[in-house]
PDB file of C-alpha atoms in Angstrom:
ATOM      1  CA  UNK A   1       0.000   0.000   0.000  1.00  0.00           C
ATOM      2  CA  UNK A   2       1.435   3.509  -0.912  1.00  0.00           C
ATOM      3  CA  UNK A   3       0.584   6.806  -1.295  1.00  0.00           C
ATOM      4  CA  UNK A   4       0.019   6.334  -5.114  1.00  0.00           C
ATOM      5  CA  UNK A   5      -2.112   3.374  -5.055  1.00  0.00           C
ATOM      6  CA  UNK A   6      -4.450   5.279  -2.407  1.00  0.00           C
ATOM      7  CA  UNK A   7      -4.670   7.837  -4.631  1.00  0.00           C
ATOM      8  CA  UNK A   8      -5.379   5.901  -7.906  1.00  0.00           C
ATOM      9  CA  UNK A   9      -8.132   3.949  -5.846  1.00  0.00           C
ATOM     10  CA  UNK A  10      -9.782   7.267  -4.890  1.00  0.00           C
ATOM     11  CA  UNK A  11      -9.944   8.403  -8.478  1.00  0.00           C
ATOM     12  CA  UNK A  12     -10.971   5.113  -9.571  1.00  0.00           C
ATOM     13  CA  UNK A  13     -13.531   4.524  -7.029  1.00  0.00           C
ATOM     14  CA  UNK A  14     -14.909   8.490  -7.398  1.00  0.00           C
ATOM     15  CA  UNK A  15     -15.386   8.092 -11.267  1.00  0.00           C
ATOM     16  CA  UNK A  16     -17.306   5.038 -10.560  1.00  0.00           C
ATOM     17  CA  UNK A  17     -19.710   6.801  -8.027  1.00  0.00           C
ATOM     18  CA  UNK A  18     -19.684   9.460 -10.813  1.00  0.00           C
ATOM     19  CA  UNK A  19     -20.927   6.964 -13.679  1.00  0.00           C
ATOM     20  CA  UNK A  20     -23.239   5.810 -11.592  1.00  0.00           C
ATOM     21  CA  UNK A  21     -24.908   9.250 -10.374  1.00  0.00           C
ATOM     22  CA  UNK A  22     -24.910  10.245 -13.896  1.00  0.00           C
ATOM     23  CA  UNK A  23     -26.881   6.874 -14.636  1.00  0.00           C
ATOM     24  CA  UNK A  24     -29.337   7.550 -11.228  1.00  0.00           C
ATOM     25  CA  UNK A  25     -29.817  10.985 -12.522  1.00  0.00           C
ATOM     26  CA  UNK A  26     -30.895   9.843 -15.881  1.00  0.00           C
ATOM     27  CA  UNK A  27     -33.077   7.552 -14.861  1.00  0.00           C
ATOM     28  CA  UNK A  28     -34.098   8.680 -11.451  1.00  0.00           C
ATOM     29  CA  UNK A  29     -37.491   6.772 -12.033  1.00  0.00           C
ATOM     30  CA  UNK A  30     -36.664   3.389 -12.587  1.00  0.00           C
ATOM     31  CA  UNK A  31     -33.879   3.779  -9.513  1.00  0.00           C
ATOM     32  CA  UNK A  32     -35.978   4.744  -7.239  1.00  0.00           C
ATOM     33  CA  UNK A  33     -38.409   2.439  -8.087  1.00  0.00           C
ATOM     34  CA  UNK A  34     -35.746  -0.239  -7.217  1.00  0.00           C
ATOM     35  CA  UNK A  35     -34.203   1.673  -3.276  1.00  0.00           C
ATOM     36  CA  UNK A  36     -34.928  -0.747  -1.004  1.00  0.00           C
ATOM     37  CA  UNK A  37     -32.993  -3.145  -3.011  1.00  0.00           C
ATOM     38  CA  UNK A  38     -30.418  -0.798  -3.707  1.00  0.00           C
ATOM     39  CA  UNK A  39     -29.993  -0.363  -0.135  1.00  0.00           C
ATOM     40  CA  UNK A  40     -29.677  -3.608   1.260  1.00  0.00           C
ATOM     41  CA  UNK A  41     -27.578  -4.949  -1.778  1.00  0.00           C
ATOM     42  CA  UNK A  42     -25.116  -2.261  -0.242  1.00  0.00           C
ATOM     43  CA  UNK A  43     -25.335  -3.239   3.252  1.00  0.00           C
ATOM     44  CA  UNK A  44     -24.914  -6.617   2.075  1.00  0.00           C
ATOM     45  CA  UNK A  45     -21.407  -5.467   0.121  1.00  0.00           C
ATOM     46  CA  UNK A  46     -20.446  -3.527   3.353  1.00  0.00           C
ATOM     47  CA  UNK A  47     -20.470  -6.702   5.649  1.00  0.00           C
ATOM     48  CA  UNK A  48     -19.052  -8.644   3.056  1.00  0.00           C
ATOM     49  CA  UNK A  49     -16.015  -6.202   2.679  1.00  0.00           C
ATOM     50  CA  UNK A  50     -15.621  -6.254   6.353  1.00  0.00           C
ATOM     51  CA  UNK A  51     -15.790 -10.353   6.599  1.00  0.00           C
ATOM     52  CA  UNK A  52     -13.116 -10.417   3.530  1.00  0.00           C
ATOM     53  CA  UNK A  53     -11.191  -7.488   2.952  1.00  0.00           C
ATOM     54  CA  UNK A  54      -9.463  -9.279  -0.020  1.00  0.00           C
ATOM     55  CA  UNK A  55     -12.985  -8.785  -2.027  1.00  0.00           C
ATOM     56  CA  UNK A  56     -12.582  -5.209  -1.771  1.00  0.00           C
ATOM     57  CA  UNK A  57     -11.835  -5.301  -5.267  1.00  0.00           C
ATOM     58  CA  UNK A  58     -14.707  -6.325  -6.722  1.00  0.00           C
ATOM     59  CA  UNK A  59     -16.985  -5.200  -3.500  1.00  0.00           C
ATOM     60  CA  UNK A  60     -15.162  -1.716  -3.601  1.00  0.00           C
ATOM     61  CA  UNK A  61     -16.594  -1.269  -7.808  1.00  0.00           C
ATOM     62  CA  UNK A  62     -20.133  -2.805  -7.075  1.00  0.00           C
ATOM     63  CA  UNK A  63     -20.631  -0.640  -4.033  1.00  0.00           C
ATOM     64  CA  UNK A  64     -19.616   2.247  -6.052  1.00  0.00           C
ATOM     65  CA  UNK A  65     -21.911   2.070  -8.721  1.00  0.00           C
ATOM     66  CA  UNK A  66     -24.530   1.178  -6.385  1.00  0.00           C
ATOM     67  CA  UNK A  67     -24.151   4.550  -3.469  1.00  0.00           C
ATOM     68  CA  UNK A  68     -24.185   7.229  -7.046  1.00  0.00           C
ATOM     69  CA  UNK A  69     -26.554   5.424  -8.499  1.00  0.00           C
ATOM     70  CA  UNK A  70     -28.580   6.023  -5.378  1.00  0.00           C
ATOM     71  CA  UNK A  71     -27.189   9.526  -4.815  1.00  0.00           C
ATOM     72  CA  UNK A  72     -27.881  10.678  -8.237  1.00  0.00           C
ATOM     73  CA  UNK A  73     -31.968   9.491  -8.156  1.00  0.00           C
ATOM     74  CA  UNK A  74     -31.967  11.200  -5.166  1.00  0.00           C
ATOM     75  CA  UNK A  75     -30.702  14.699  -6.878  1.00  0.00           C
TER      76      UNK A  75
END
């Protein structure tokens, strides 16, 4: 772990919740229409990150796309 790959992982991780507000915002309807889900999908990638940091890879992307989705149908 170093200061670079923190950083990279930020911008990474930020254009990701980016994409995905941009995608909520578009379609705010059809999001919505789908929160609860939403929500507990990223609860259940939360305690799955915290049982196995190693899948913060792929947990890290999903949850990602998931919070701007969320944050952008709620704009």
């Amino acid at each position: 772990m170093s200061i670079g790959s923190v950083i990279l992982s930020t911008i990474v991780l930020l254009a990701l919740v980016m994409a995905g507000a941009a995608y909520g915002w578009a379609n705010a309807a059809a999001v919505q229409r789908w929160y609860w889900l939403l929500a507990v999908t990223m609860i259940a990638l939360l305690i799955a990150t915290v049982a196995r940091p190693k899948l913060v890879v792929l947990t890290g992307v999903f949850y990602s796309l998931v919070q701007g989705a969320l944050l952008g149908s709620l704009s």
